[in-house]
């Protein structure tokens, strides 16, 4: 079956530092990837996505990197703020019925 | 925020009782999904719908049924609730293809 995992379950960073959250995936046919942010008591919130024909994509303070060779995805958050504290998930799909597979998440804590 | 409303937001019920959760969208999206979220697991797909009256099973569909009689509504039913179905349930919507899923804020269901 699908396997989407994260290297670290928790991450603590100082406010203002950059954060890097990693994700490994196992399905080489996956062609679309998403990062979500989930705050306590809320649903996952879309942050940024990337398609397999790209290696890098940038948003506002966030960058996603995709390394298809080693099936690895990362989310970089620049100048991390207290409001970035949340659980971050990666998700992948091989576009089979638009079904996504989600990792278990990394809990990011920003230290003021 | 994507126009997704889940109801109820919280529910406590007893083993053996039927339970129906509702997801309502105002985005006219074709795809709708039901997930459950449990500690130590990523979001796991229960059922999904790819159109009115068109549904399919996900990886954890046992004990659950769904219905979609209108584009905007997707119902999840637990015919006879069990304690193992205590969880947080999320509805998601998508336009399909390589488009992100957007989530509601969840229903916290406790079965005693």
PDB file of C-alpha atoms in Angstrom:
ATOM      1  CA  UNK A   1       0.000   0.000   0.000  1.00  0.00           C
ATOM      2  CA  UNK A   2       0.936   3.669  -0.012  1.00  0.00           C
ATOM      3  CA  UNK A   3       3.441   4.877   2.510  1.00  0.00           C
ATOM      4  CA  UNK A   4       3.962   8.511   3.289  1.00  0.00           C
ATOM      5  CA  UNK A   5       6.054   9.288   6.305  1.00  0.00           C
ATOM      6  CA  UNK A   6       7.933  12.031   8.037  1.00  0.00           C
ATOM      7  CA  UNK A   7      11.496  11.898   9.315  1.00  0.00           C
ATOM      8  CA  UNK A   8      10.804  13.771  12.563  1.00  0.00           C
ATOM      9  CA  UNK A   9       7.567  13.763  14.528  1.00  0.00           C
ATOM     10  CA  UNK A  10       8.403  17.017  16.361  1.00  0.00           C
ATOM     11  CA  UNK A  11      10.446  20.093  15.549  1.00  0.00           C
ATOM     12  CA  UNK A  12      11.222  23.123  17.708  1.00  0.00           C
ATOM     13  CA  UNK A  13      12.701  26.283  16.236  1.00  0.00           C
ATOM     14  CA  UNK A  14      13.467  29.764  17.456  1.00  0.00           C
ATOM     15  CA  UNK A  15      11.289  32.559  16.188  1.00  0.00           C
ATOM     16  CA  UNK A  16      12.909  34.099  13.129  1.00  0.00           C
ATOM     17  CA  UNK A  17      14.842  30.989  12.170  1.00  0.00           C
ATOM     18  CA  UNK A  18      14.073  28.918   9.112  1.00  0.00           C
ATOM     19  CA  UNK A  19      12.243  25.602   9.482  1.00  0.00           C
ATOM     20  CA  UNK A  20      12.608  22.526   7.351  1.00  0.00           C
ATOM     21  CA  UNK A  21      10.074  19.722   7.499  1.00  0.00           C
ATOM     22  CA  UNK A  22      10.770  16.542   5.586  1.00  0.00           C
ATOM     23  CA  UNK A  23       8.612  13.850   4.053  1.00  0.00           C
ATOM     24  CA  UNK A  24       9.409  10.543   2.357  1.00  0.00           C
ATOM     25  CA  UNK A  25       7.044   8.838  -0.028  1.00  0.00           C
ATOM     26  CA  UNK A  26       7.154   5.363  -1.488  1.00  0.00           C
ATOM     27  CA  UNK A  27       5.028   5.422  -4.628  1.00  0.00           C
ATOM     28  CA  UNK A  28       7.212   6.322  -7.583  1.00  0.00           C
ATOM     29  CA  UNK A  29       4.030   6.899  -9.624  1.00  0.00           C
ATOM     30  CA  UNK A  30       2.950   9.800  -7.404  1.00  0.00           C
ATOM     31  CA  UNK A  31       2.845  12.949  -9.458  1.00  0.00           C
ATOM     32  CA  UNK A  32       1.247  15.567  -7.266  1.00  0.00           C
ATOM     33  CA  UNK A  33       2.168  16.575  -3.727  1.00  0.00           C
ATOM     34  CA  UNK A  34       0.694  18.924  -1.180  1.00  0.00           C
ATOM     35  CA  UNK A  35       1.715  20.355   2.159  1.00  0.00           C
ATOM     36  CA  UNK A  36      -0.980  21.051   4.714  1.00  0.00           C
ATOM     37  CA  UNK A  37      -0.939  22.886   8.025  1.00  0.00           C
ATOM     38  CA  UNK A  38      -3.248  21.832  10.820  1.00  0.00           C
ATOM     39  CA  UNK A  39      -3.853  23.921  13.905  1.00  0.00           C
ATOM     40  CA  UNK A  40      -5.416  22.495  17.012  1.00  0.00           C
ATOM     41  CA  UNK A  41      -9.152  21.944  16.631  1.00  0.00           C
ATOM     42  CA  UNK A  42      -9.179  22.795  12.943  1.00  0.00           C
ATOM     43  CA  UNK A  43      -9.042  20.997   9.645  1.00  0.00           C
ATOM     44  CA  UNK A  44      -5.915  20.764   7.496  1.00  0.00           C
ATOM     45  CA  UNK A  45      -5.229  23.952   5.588  1.00  0.00           C
ATOM     46  CA  UNK A  46      -3.626  23.913   2.142  1.00  0.00           C
ATOM     47  CA  UNK A  47      -0.200  25.600   2.109  1.00  0.00           C
ATOM     48  CA  UNK A  48       1.489  24.794  -1.168  1.00  0.00           C
ATOM     49  CA  UNK A  49       1.559  22.121  -3.828  1.00  0.00           C
ATOM     50  CA  UNK A  50       3.986  20.855  -6.424  1.00  0.00           C
ATOM     51  CA  UNK A  51       3.699  18.662  -9.468  1.00  0.00           C
ATOM     52  CA  UNK A  52       6.232  16.025 -10.418  1.00  0.00           C
ATOM     53  CA  UNK A  53       7.479  18.020 -13.402  1.00  0.00           C
ATOM     54  CA  UNK A  54       8.916  20.573 -10.975  1.00  0.00           C
ATOM     55  CA  UNK A  55      11.735  20.419  -8.420  1.00  0.00           C
ATOM     56  CA  UNK A  56      10.951  23.552  -6.497  1.00  0.00           C
ATOM     57  CA  UNK A  57       8.072  25.883  -5.916  1.00  0.00           C
ATOM     58  CA  UNK A  58       7.903  28.999  -3.799  1.00  0.00           C
ATOM     59  CA  UNK A  59       5.061  30.690  -2.028  1.00  0.00           C
ATOM     60  CA  UNK A  60       4.860  33.376   0.581  1.00  0.00           C
ATOM     61  CA  UNK A  61       7.629  32.463   3.092  1.00  0.00           C
ATOM     62  CA  UNK A  62       7.353  28.798   2.070  1.00  0.00           C
ATOM     63  CA  UNK A  63       9.256  26.693  -0.422  1.00  0.00           C
ATOM     64  CA  UNK A  64       8.612  23.098  -1.354  1.00  0.00           C
ATOM     65  CA  UNK A  65      11.393  20.960  -2.772  1.00  0.00           C
ATOM     66  CA  UNK A  66      10.811  17.678  -4.552  1.00  0.00           C
ATOM     67  CA  UNK A  67      13.506  15.091  -5.132  1.00  0.00           C
ATOM     68  CA  UNK A  68      11.976  12.336  -7.223  1.00  0.00           C
ATOM     69  CA  UNK A  69      15.196  10.334  -7.322  1.00  0.00           C
ATOM     70  CA  UNK A  70      15.038   9.580  -3.613  1.00  0.00           C
ATOM     71  CA  UNK A  71      11.278  10.143  -3.272  1.00  0.00           C
ATOM     72  CA  UNK A  72      11.663  12.994  -0.818  1.00  0.00           C
ATOM     73  CA  UNK A  73       9.683  16.147  -0.248  1.00  0.00           C
ATOM     74  CA  UNK A  74      10.510  19.051   2.031  1.00  0.00           C
ATOM     75  CA  UNK A  75       8.812  22.203   3.235  1.00  0.00           C
ATOM     76  CA  UNK A  76      10.918  25.201   4.127  1.00  0.00           C
ATOM     77  CA  UNK A  77       9.419  28.019   6.149  1.00  0.00           C
ATOM     78  CA  UNK A  78      11.411  31.226   6.195  1.00  0.00           C
ATOM     79  CA  UNK A  79      11.567  33.483   9.253  1.00  0.00           C
ATOM     80  CA  UNK A  80       9.356  31.182  11.303  1.00  0.00           C
ATOM     81  CA  UNK A  81       6.736  32.962  13.392  1.00  0.00           C
ATOM     82  CA  UNK A  82       4.714  31.854  16.440  1.00  0.00           C
ATOM     83  CA  UNK A  83       1.669  31.572  14.200  1.00  0.00           C
ATOM     84  CA  UNK A  84       3.463  28.854  12.258  1.00  0.00           C
ATOM     85  CA  UNK A  85       3.212  26.516  15.237  1.00  0.00           C
ATOM     86  CA  UNK A  86       1.049  23.630  14.037  1.00  0.00           C
ATOM     87  CA  UNK A  87       1.181  20.113  12.662  1.00  0.00           C
ATOM     88  CA  UNK A  88       2.338  19.874   9.062  1.00  0.00           C
ATOM     89  CA  UNK A  89       1.359  17.012   6.735  1.00  0.00           C
ATOM     90  CA  UNK A  90       2.507  16.007   3.345  1.00  0.00           C
ATOM     91  CA  UNK A  91       0.137  14.295   0.951  1.00  0.00           C
ATOM     92  CA  UNK A  92       0.691  12.543  -2.344  1.00  0.00           C
ATOM     93  CA  UNK A  93      -1.414  11.192  -5.148  1.00  0.00           C
ATOM     94  CA  UNK A  94      -0.868   9.220  -8.293  1.00  0.00           C
ATOM     95  CA  UNK A  95      -4.154  10.713  -9.438  1.00  0.00           C
ATOM     96  CA  UNK A  96      -6.015   7.427  -9.141  1.00  0.00           C
ATOM     97  CA  UNK A  97      -9.541   8.588  -8.376  1.00  0.00           C
ATOM     98  CA  UNK A  98      -8.050  11.723  -6.927  1.00  0.00           C
ATOM     99  CA  UNK A  99      -7.144   9.746  -3.807  1.00  0.00           C
ATOM    100  CA  UNK A 100      -4.472  11.222  -1.608  1.00  0.00           C
ATOM    101  CA  UNK A 101      -2.301   9.537   0.996  1.00  0.00           C
ATOM    102  CA  UNK A 102      -1.273  11.499   4.031  1.00  0.00           C
ATOM    103  CA  UNK A 103       1.695  11.350   6.338  1.00  0.00           C
ATOM    104  CA  UNK A 104       1.269  11.281  10.114  1.00  0.00           C
ATOM    105  CA  UNK A 105       2.511  14.834  10.496  1.00  0.00           C
ATOM    106  CA  UNK A 106       5.301  16.817  12.131  1.00  0.00           C
ATOM    107  CA  UNK A 107       4.496  19.053  15.051  1.00  0.00           C
ATOM    108  CA  UNK A 108       6.285  22.393  14.709  1.00  0.00           C
ATOM    109  CA  UNK A 109       6.741  24.512  17.815  1.00  0.00           C
ATOM    110  CA  UNK A 110       8.090  28.034  17.488  1.00  0.00           C
ATOM    111  CA  UNK A 111       9.916  29.317  20.545  1.00  0.00           C
ATOM    112  CA  UNK A 112       9.507  33.089  21.055  1.00  0.00           C
TER     113      UNK A 112
ATOM    114  CA  UNK B   1     -11.800  29.466   3.558  1.00  0.00           C
ATOM    115  CA  UNK B   2     -13.335  26.904   1.254  1.00  0.00           C
ATOM    116  CA  UNK B   3     -17.099  26.752   1.714  1.00  0.00           C
ATOM    117  CA  UNK B   4     -17.293  23.516   3.675  1.00  0.00           C
ATOM    118  CA  UNK B   5     -19.522  23.039   6.685  1.00  0.00           C
ATOM    119  CA  UNK B   6     -19.536  19.918   8.806  1.00  0.00           C
ATOM    120  CA  UNK B   7     -22.284  19.133  11.241  1.00  0.00           C
ATOM    121  CA  UNK B   8     -22.444  18.423  14.046  1.00  0.00           C
ATOM    122  CA  UNK B   9     -19.056  19.642  15.262  1.00  0.00           C
ATOM    123  CA  UNK B  10     -19.199  17.466  18.338  1.00  0.00           C
ATOM    124  CA  UNK B  11     -21.240  14.418  19.196  1.00  0.00           C
ATOM    125  CA  UNK B  12     -21.314  11.894  22.018  1.00  0.00           C
ATOM    126  CA  UNK B  13     -23.358   8.780  21.565  1.00  0.00           C
ATOM    127  CA  UNK B  14     -23.646   5.210  22.771  1.00  0.00           C
ATOM    128  CA  UNK B  15     -22.454   1.975  21.231  1.00  0.00           C
ATOM    129  CA  UNK B  16     -25.000   0.468  18.872  1.00  0.00           C
ATOM    130  CA  UNK B  17     -26.742   3.694  17.942  1.00  0.00           C
ATOM    131  CA  UNK B  18     -26.837   5.017  14.375  1.00  0.00           C
ATOM    132  CA  UNK B  19     -24.955   8.228  13.656  1.00  0.00           C
ATOM    133  CA  UNK B  20     -25.014  10.459  10.594  1.00  0.00           C
ATOM    134  CA  UNK B  21     -22.497  13.180   9.893  1.00  0.00           C
ATOM    135  CA  UNK B  22     -23.139  15.815   7.283  1.00  0.00           C
ATOM    136  CA  UNK B  23     -20.810  17.675   4.965  1.00  0.00           C
ATOM    137  CA  UNK B  24     -22.132  20.625   3.003  1.00  0.00           C
ATOM    138  CA  UNK B  25     -20.167  22.517   0.339  1.00  0.00           C
ATOM    139  CA  UNK B  26     -20.887  25.706  -1.540  1.00  0.00           C
ATOM    140  CA  UNK B  27     -18.066  25.316  -4.104  1.00  0.00           C
ATOM    141  CA  UNK B  28     -19.899  23.024  -6.551  1.00  0.00           C
ATOM    142  CA  UNK B  29     -16.917  20.663  -6.496  1.00  0.00           C
ATOM    143  CA  UNK B  30     -17.298  17.239  -8.021  1.00  0.00           C
ATOM    144  CA  UNK B  31     -15.290  15.257  -5.471  1.00  0.00           C
ATOM    145  CA  UNK B  32     -16.099  14.890  -1.807  1.00  0.00           C
ATOM    146  CA  UNK B  33     -14.319  12.750   0.776  1.00  0.00           C
ATOM    147  CA  UNK B  34     -14.683  11.477   4.301  1.00  0.00           C
ATOM    148  CA  UNK B  35     -11.570  10.853   6.411  1.00  0.00           C
ATOM    149  CA  UNK B  36     -10.950   9.876   9.966  1.00  0.00           C
ATOM    150  CA  UNK B  37      -8.007  11.141  11.971  1.00  0.00           C
ATOM    151  CA  UNK B  38      -6.579   9.174  14.871  1.00  0.00           C
ATOM    152  CA  UNK B  39      -3.390   9.586  16.901  1.00  0.00           C
ATOM    153  CA  UNK B  40      -0.431   7.906  15.243  1.00  0.00           C
ATOM    154  CA  UNK B  41      -2.152   7.722  11.877  1.00  0.00           C
ATOM    155  CA  UNK B  42      -2.322  10.041   8.939  1.00  0.00           C
ATOM    156  CA  UNK B  43      -5.726  10.945   7.614  1.00  0.00           C
ATOM    157  CA  UNK B  44      -7.350   7.749   6.409  1.00  0.00           C
ATOM    158  CA  UNK B  45      -9.926   7.709   3.663  1.00  0.00           C
ATOM    159  CA  UNK B  46     -13.273   6.156   4.530  1.00  0.00           C
ATOM    160  CA  UNK B  47     -15.325   6.800   1.397  1.00  0.00           C
ATOM    161  CA  UNK B  48     -15.342   9.285  -1.393  1.00  0.00           C
ATOM    162  CA  UNK B  49     -17.721  10.512  -4.056  1.00  0.00           C
ATOM    163  CA  UNK B  50     -16.968  11.539  -7.617  1.00  0.00           C
ATOM    164  CA  UNK B  51     -20.461  12.756  -8.433  1.00  0.00           C
ATOM    165  CA  UNK B  52     -24.080  12.591  -7.383  1.00  0.00           C
ATOM    166  CA  UNK B  53     -24.891   8.993  -6.453  1.00  0.00           C
ATOM    167  CA  UNK B  54     -21.330   7.947  -7.382  1.00  0.00           C
ATOM    168  CA  UNK B  55     -19.316   6.739  -4.407  1.00  0.00           C
ATOM    169  CA  UNK B  56     -16.461   4.382  -3.710  1.00  0.00           C
ATOM    170  CA  UNK B  57     -14.724   2.838  -0.724  1.00  0.00           C
ATOM    171  CA  UNK B  58     -11.530   4.008   0.839  1.00  0.00           C
ATOM    172  CA  UNK B  59      -9.053   2.073   2.964  1.00  0.00           C
ATOM    173  CA  UNK B  60     -11.148   2.036   6.170  1.00  0.00           C
ATOM    174  CA  UNK B  61     -14.711   1.716   4.904  1.00  0.00           C
ATOM    175  CA  UNK B  62     -15.932  -1.169   7.099  1.00  0.00           C
ATOM    176  CA  UNK B  63     -18.795  -0.068   9.338  1.00  0.00           C
ATOM    177  CA  UNK B  64     -19.483   3.097   7.340  1.00  0.00           C
ATOM    178  CA  UNK B  65     -21.810   3.997   4.514  1.00  0.00           C
ATOM    179  CA  UNK B  66     -22.226   7.191   2.537  1.00  0.00           C
ATOM    180  CA  UNK B  67     -24.763   8.894   0.354  1.00  0.00           C
ATOM    181  CA  UNK B  68     -24.679  11.794  -2.039  1.00  0.00           C
ATOM    182  CA  UNK B  69     -28.054  12.794  -3.395  1.00  0.00           C
ATOM    183  CA  UNK B  70     -27.036  16.366  -4.204  1.00  0.00           C
ATOM    184  CA  UNK B  71     -23.758  17.898  -5.342  1.00  0.00           C
ATOM    185  CA  UNK B  72     -23.481  19.954  -2.189  1.00  0.00           C
ATOM    186  CA  UNK B  73     -24.149  17.298   0.441  1.00  0.00           C
ATOM    187  CA  UNK B  74     -22.211  14.177   1.404  1.00  0.00           C
ATOM    188  CA  UNK B  75     -23.456  12.127   4.337  1.00  0.00           C
ATOM    189  CA  UNK B  76     -21.477   9.632   6.382  1.00  0.00           C
ATOM    190  CA  UNK B  77     -23.460   7.059   8.371  1.00  0.00           C
ATOM    191  CA  UNK B  78     -22.358   4.717  11.088  1.00  0.00           C
ATOM    192  CA  UNK B  79     -25.193   2.179  11.099  1.00  0.00           C
ATOM    193  CA  UNK B  80     -24.311   0.805  14.534  1.00  0.00           C
ATOM    194  CA  UNK B  81     -21.576   2.803  16.189  1.00  0.00           C
ATOM    195  CA  UNK B  82     -18.724   1.042  17.972  1.00  0.00           C
ATOM    196  CA  UNK B  83     -16.109   2.438  20.345  1.00  0.00           C
ATOM    197  CA  UNK B  84     -13.425   1.919  17.679  1.00  0.00           C
ATOM    198  CA  UNK B  85     -15.176   4.553  15.612  1.00  0.00           C
ATOM    199  CA  UNK B  86     -14.431   7.238  18.168  1.00  0.00           C
ATOM    200  CA  UNK B  87     -12.397   9.676  16.122  1.00  0.00           C
ATOM    201  CA  UNK B  88     -12.280  13.053  14.473  1.00  0.00           C
ATOM    202  CA  UNK B  89     -13.956  12.973  11.074  1.00  0.00           C
ATOM    203  CA  UNK B  90     -13.024  15.347   8.293  1.00  0.00           C
ATOM    204  CA  UNK B  91     -14.795  16.082   5.084  1.00  0.00           C
ATOM    205  CA  UNK B  92     -12.838  17.329   2.088  1.00  0.00           C
ATOM    206  CA  UNK B  93     -13.734  18.597  -1.359  1.00  0.00           C
ATOM    207  CA  UNK B  94     -11.834  18.852  -4.616  1.00  0.00           C
ATOM    208  CA  UNK B  95     -12.387  19.813  -8.212  1.00  0.00           C
ATOM    209  CA  UNK B  96     -10.572  16.632  -9.239  1.00  0.00           C
ATOM    210  CA  UNK B  97      -7.481  16.053 -11.314  1.00  0.00           C
ATOM    211  CA  UNK B  98      -4.335  17.512  -9.814  1.00  0.00           C
ATOM    212  CA  UNK B  99      -6.154  19.895  -7.537  1.00  0.00           C
ATOM    213  CA  UNK B 100      -5.792  20.111  -3.782  1.00  0.00           C
ATOM    214  CA  UNK B 101      -8.372  18.867  -1.376  1.00  0.00           C
ATOM    215  CA  UNK B 102      -9.817  21.434   0.991  1.00  0.00           C
ATOM    216  CA  UNK B 103     -11.025  20.381   4.393  1.00  0.00           C
ATOM    217  CA  UNK B 104     -13.783  21.238   6.793  1.00  0.00           C
ATOM    218  CA  UNK B 105     -13.079  21.804  10.480  1.00  0.00           C
ATOM    219  CA  UNK B 106     -14.057  18.298  11.500  1.00  0.00           C
ATOM    220  CA  UNK B 107     -16.539  16.471  13.701  1.00  0.00           C
ATOM    221  CA  UNK B 108     -15.327  15.077  16.988  1.00  0.00           C
ATOM    222  CA  UNK B 109     -17.282  11.888  17.609  1.00  0.00           C
ATOM    223  CA  UNK B 110     -17.139   9.985  20.877  1.00  0.00           C
ATOM    224  CA  UNK B 111     -18.820   6.615  21.218  1.00  0.00           C
ATOM    225  CA  UNK B 112     -19.230   5.378  24.756  1.00  0.00           C
TER     226      UNK B 112
END
